[in-house]
mmCIF file of C-alpha atoms in Angstrom:
data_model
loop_
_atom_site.group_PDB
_atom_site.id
_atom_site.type_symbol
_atom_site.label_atom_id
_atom_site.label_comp_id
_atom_site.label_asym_id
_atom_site.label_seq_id
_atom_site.Cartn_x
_atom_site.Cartn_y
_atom_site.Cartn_z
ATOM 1 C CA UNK A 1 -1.281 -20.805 3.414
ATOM 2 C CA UNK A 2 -2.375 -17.566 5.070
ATOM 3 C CA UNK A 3 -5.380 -16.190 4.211
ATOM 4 C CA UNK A 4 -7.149 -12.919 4.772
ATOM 5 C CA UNK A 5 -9.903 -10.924 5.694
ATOM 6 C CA UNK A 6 -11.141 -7.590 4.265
ATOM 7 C CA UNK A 7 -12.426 -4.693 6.960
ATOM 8 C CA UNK A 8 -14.035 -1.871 5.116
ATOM 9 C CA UNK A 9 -13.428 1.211 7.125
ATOM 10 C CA UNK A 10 -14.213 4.496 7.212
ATOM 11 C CA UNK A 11 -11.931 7.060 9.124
ATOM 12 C CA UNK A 12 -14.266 9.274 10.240
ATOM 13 C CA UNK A 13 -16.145 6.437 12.504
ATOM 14 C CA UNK A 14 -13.616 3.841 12.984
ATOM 15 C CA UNK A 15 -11.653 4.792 15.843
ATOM 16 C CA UNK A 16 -10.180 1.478 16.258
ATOM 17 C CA UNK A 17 -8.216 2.069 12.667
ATOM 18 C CA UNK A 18 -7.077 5.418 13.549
ATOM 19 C CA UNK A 19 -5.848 4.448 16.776
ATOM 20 C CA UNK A 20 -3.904 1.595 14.989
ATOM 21 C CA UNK A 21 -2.399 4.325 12.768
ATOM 22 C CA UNK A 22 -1.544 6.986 15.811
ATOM 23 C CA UNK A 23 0.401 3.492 16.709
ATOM 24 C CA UNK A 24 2.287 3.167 13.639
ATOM 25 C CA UNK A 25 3.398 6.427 13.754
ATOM 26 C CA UNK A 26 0.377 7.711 11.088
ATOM 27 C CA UNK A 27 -2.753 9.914 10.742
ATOM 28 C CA UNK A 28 -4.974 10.229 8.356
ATOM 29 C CA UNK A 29 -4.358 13.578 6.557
ATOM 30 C CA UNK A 30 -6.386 16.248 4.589
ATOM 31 C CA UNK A 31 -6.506 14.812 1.341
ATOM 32 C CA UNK A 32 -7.121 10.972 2.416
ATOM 33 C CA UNK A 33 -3.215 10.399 2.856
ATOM 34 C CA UNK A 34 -1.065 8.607 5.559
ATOM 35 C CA UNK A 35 1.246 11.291 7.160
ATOM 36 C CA UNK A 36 3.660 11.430 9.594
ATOM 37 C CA UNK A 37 1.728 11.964 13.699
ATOM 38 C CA UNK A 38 4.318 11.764 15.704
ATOM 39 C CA UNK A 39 7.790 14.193 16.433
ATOM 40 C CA UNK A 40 10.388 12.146 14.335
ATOM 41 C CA UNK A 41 12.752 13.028 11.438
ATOM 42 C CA UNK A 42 11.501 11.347 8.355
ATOM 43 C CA UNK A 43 13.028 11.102 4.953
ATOM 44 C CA UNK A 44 11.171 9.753 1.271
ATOM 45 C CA UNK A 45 13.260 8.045 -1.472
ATOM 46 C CA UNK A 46 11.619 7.648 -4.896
ATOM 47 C CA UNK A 47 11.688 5.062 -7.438
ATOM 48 C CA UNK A 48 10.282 4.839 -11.155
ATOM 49 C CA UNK A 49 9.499 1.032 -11.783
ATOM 50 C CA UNK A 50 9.605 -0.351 -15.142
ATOM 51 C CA UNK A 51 6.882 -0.285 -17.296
ATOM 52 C CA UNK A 52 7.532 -3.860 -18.710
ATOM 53 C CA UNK A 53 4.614 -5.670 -17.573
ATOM 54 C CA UNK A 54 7.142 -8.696 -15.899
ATOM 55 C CA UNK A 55 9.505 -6.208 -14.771
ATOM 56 C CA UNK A 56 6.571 -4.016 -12.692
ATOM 57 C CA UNK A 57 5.350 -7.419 -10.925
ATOM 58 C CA UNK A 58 9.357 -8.013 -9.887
ATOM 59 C CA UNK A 59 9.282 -4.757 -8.440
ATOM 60 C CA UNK A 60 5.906 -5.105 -7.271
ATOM 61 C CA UNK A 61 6.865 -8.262 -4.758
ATOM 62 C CA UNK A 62 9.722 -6.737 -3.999
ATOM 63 C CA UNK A 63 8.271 -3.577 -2.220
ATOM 64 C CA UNK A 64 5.600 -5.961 -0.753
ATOM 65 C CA UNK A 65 8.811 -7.446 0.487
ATOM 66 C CA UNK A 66 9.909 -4.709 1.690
ATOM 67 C CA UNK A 67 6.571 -3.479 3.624
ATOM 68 C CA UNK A 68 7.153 -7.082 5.583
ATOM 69 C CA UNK A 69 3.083 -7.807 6.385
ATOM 70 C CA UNK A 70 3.044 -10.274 9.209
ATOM 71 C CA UNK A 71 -0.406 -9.759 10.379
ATOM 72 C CA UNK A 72 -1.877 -6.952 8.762
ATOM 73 C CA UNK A 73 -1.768 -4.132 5.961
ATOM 74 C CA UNK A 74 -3.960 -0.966 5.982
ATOM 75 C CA UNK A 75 -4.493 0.711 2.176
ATOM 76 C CA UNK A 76 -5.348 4.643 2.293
ATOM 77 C CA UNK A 77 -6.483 5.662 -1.210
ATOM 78 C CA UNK A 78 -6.052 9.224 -1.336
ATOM 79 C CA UNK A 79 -8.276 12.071 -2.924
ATOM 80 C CA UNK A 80 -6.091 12.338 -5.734
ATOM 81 C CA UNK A 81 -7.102 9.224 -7.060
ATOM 82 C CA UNK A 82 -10.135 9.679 -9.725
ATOM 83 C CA UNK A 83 -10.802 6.034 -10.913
ATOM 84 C CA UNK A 84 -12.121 5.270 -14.268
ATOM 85 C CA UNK A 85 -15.247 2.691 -14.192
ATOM 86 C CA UNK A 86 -13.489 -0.238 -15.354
ATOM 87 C CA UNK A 87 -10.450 0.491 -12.740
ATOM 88 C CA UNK A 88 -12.883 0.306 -10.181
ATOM 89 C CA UNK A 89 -14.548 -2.939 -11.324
ATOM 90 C CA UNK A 90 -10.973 -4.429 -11.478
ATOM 91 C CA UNK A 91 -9.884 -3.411 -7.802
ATOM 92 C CA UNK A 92 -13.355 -4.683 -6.290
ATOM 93 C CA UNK A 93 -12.803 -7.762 -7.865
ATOM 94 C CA UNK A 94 -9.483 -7.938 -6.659
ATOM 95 C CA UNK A 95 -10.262 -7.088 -2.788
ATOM 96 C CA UNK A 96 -13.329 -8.875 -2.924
ATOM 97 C CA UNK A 97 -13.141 -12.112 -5.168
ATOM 98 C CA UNK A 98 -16.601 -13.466 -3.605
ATOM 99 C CA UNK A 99 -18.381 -10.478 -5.228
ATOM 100 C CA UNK A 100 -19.699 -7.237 -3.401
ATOM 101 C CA UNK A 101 -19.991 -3.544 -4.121
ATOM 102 C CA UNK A 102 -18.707 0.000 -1.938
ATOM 103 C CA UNK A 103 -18.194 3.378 -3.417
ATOM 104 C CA UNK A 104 -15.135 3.878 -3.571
ATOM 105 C CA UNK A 105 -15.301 7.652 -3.842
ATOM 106 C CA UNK A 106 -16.828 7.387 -0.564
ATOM 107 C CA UNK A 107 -14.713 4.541 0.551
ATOM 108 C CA UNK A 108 -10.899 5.194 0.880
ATOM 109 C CA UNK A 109 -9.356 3.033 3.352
ATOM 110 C CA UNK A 110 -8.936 -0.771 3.196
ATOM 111 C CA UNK A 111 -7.920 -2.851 6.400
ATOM 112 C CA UNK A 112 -6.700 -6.562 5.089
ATOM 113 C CA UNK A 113 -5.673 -8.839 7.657
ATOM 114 C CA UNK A 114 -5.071 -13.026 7.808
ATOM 115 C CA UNK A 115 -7.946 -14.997 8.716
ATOM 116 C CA UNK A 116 -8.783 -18.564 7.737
ATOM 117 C CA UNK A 117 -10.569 -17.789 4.648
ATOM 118 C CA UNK A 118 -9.425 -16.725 1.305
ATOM 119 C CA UNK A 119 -6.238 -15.142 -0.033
ATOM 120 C CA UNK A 120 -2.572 -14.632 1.578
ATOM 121 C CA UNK A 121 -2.342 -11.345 2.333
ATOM 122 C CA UNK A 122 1.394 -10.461 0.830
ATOM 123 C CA UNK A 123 -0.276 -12.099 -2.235
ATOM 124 C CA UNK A 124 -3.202 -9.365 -2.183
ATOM 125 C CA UNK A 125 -0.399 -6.592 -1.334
ATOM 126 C CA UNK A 126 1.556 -7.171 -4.684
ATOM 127 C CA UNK A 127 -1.012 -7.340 -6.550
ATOM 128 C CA UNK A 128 -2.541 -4.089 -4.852
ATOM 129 C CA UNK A 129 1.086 -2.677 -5.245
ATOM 130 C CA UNK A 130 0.834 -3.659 -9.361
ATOM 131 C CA UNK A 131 -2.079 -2.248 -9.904
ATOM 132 C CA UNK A 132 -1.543 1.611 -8.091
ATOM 133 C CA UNK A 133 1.664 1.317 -10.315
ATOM 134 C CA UNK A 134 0.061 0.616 -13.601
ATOM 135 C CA UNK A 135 -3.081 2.736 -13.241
ATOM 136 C CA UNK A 136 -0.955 5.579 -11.584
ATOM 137 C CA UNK A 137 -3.271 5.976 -8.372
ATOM 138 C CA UNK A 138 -2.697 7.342 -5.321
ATOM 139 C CA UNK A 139 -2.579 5.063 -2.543
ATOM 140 C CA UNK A 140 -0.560 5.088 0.710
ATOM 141 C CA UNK A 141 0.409 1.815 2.496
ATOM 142 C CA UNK A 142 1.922 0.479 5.627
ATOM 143 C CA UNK A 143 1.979 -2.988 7.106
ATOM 144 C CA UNK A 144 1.654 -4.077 11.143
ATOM 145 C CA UNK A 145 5.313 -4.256 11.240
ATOM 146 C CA UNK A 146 6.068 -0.722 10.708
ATOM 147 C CA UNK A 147 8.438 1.323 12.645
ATOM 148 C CA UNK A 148 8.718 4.961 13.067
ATOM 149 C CA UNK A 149 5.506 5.290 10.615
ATOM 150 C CA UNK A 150 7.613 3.715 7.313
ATOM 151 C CA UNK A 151 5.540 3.073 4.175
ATOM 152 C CA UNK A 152 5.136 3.343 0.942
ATOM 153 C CA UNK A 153 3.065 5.603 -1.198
ATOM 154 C CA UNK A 154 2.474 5.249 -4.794
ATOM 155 C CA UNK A 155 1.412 8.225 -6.902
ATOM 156 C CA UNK A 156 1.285 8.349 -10.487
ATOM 157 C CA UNK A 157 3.447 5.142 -11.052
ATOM 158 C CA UNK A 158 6.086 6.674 -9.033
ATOM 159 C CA UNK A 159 6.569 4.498 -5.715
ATOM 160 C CA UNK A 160 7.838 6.562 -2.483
ATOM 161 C CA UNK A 161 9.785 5.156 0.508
ATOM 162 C CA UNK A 162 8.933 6.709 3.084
ATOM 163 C CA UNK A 163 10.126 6.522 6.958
ATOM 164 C CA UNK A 164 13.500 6.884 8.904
ATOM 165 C CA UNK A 165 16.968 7.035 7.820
ATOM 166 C CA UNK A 166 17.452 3.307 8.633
ATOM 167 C CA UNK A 167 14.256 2.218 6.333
ATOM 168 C CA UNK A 168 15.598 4.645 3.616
ATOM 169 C CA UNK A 169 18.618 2.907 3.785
ATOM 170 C CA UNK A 170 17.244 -0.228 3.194
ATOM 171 C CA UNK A 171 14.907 0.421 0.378
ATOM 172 C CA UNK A 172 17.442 1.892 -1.197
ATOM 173 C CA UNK A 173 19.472 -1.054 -0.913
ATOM 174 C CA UNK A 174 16.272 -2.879 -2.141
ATOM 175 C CA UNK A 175 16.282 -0.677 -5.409
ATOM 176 C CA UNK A 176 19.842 -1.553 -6.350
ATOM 177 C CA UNK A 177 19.256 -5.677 -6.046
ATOM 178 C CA UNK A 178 16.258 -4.550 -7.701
ATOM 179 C CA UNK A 179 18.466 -2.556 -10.723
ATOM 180 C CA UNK A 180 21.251 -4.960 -10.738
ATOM 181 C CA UNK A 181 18.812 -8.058 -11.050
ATOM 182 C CA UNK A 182 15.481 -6.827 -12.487
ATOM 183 C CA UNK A 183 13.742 -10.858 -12.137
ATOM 184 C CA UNK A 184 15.289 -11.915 -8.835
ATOM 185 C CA UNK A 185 11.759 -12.770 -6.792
#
């Protein structure tokens, strides 16, 4: 089983996470999201998940799927994203299961990568991925196997593909399994 470790960073002193970015293809933009840093034509394809509480955690592995994590996953929460107390209870609990506090108005991006302790990290994306959808924040993902800066960004339930034509392609292929069989895993 794969496990994981958590790196809290902060973009304005961790080079090391915005030179991974600038590698992917990503900066860090104005209002805490992922955009595009390098010359290449890039395209977005939305998709409105079903509210059906079975149905959203289908989709949910399915776009973790599609964000194919092999060693790492970087989480950019955006400024648009105004949590309510309990939300952020729930999420620190989530990312940290061992207990431990951060602000996360101060706090916006999340580096999770395996380690030998804890929890597999494509387990820790979907359920990251379920809970943007369900309490409509704004968070911006992309995984160590990215190409050409594709990702995904989730804003008020909505979820956004976002990359070259080719990755387009395929989550739009991904959608229509997704439509034609809503509880294939």
């Amino acid at each position: 089983m794969e496990s994981l470790s958590i790196h809290w960073l902060f973009p304005t002193i961790n080079m090391n996470v915005l030179s991974i970015l600038n590698q992917l293809g990503v900066t860090i933009g104005k209002w805490n999201e992922l955009t595009s840093s390098k010359n290449f034509e890039e395209f977005s394809f939305g998709y409105m998940p079903p509210r059906d509480s079975t149905l959203m955690y289908v989709a949910s592995q399915k776009i973790a799927k599609w964000l194919d994590v092999r060693d790492f996953f970087i989480l950019q929460i955006d400024n648009s994203t105004s949590p309510m107390d309990d939300e952020v209870n729930i999420f620190q609990t989530l990312i940290t299961p061992c207990g431990g506090g951060f602000d996360i108005s101060e706090q916006r991006s999340y580096f999770f990568a395996k380690s030998d302790k804890a929890m597999d990290v494509r387990g820790l994306l979907v359920l990251i991925v379920y809970f943007s959808i369900l309490f409509s924040w704004h968070v911006h993902l992309i995984s160590d196997a990215s190409s050409n800066g594709s990702r995904i960004a989730i804003q008020d339930g909505v979820i956004y593909f976002i990359g070259d034509g080719e990755a387009i392609e395929k989550s739009k292929e991904l959608i229509s399994v997704l439509e034609k069989n809503p509880l294939s895993i």
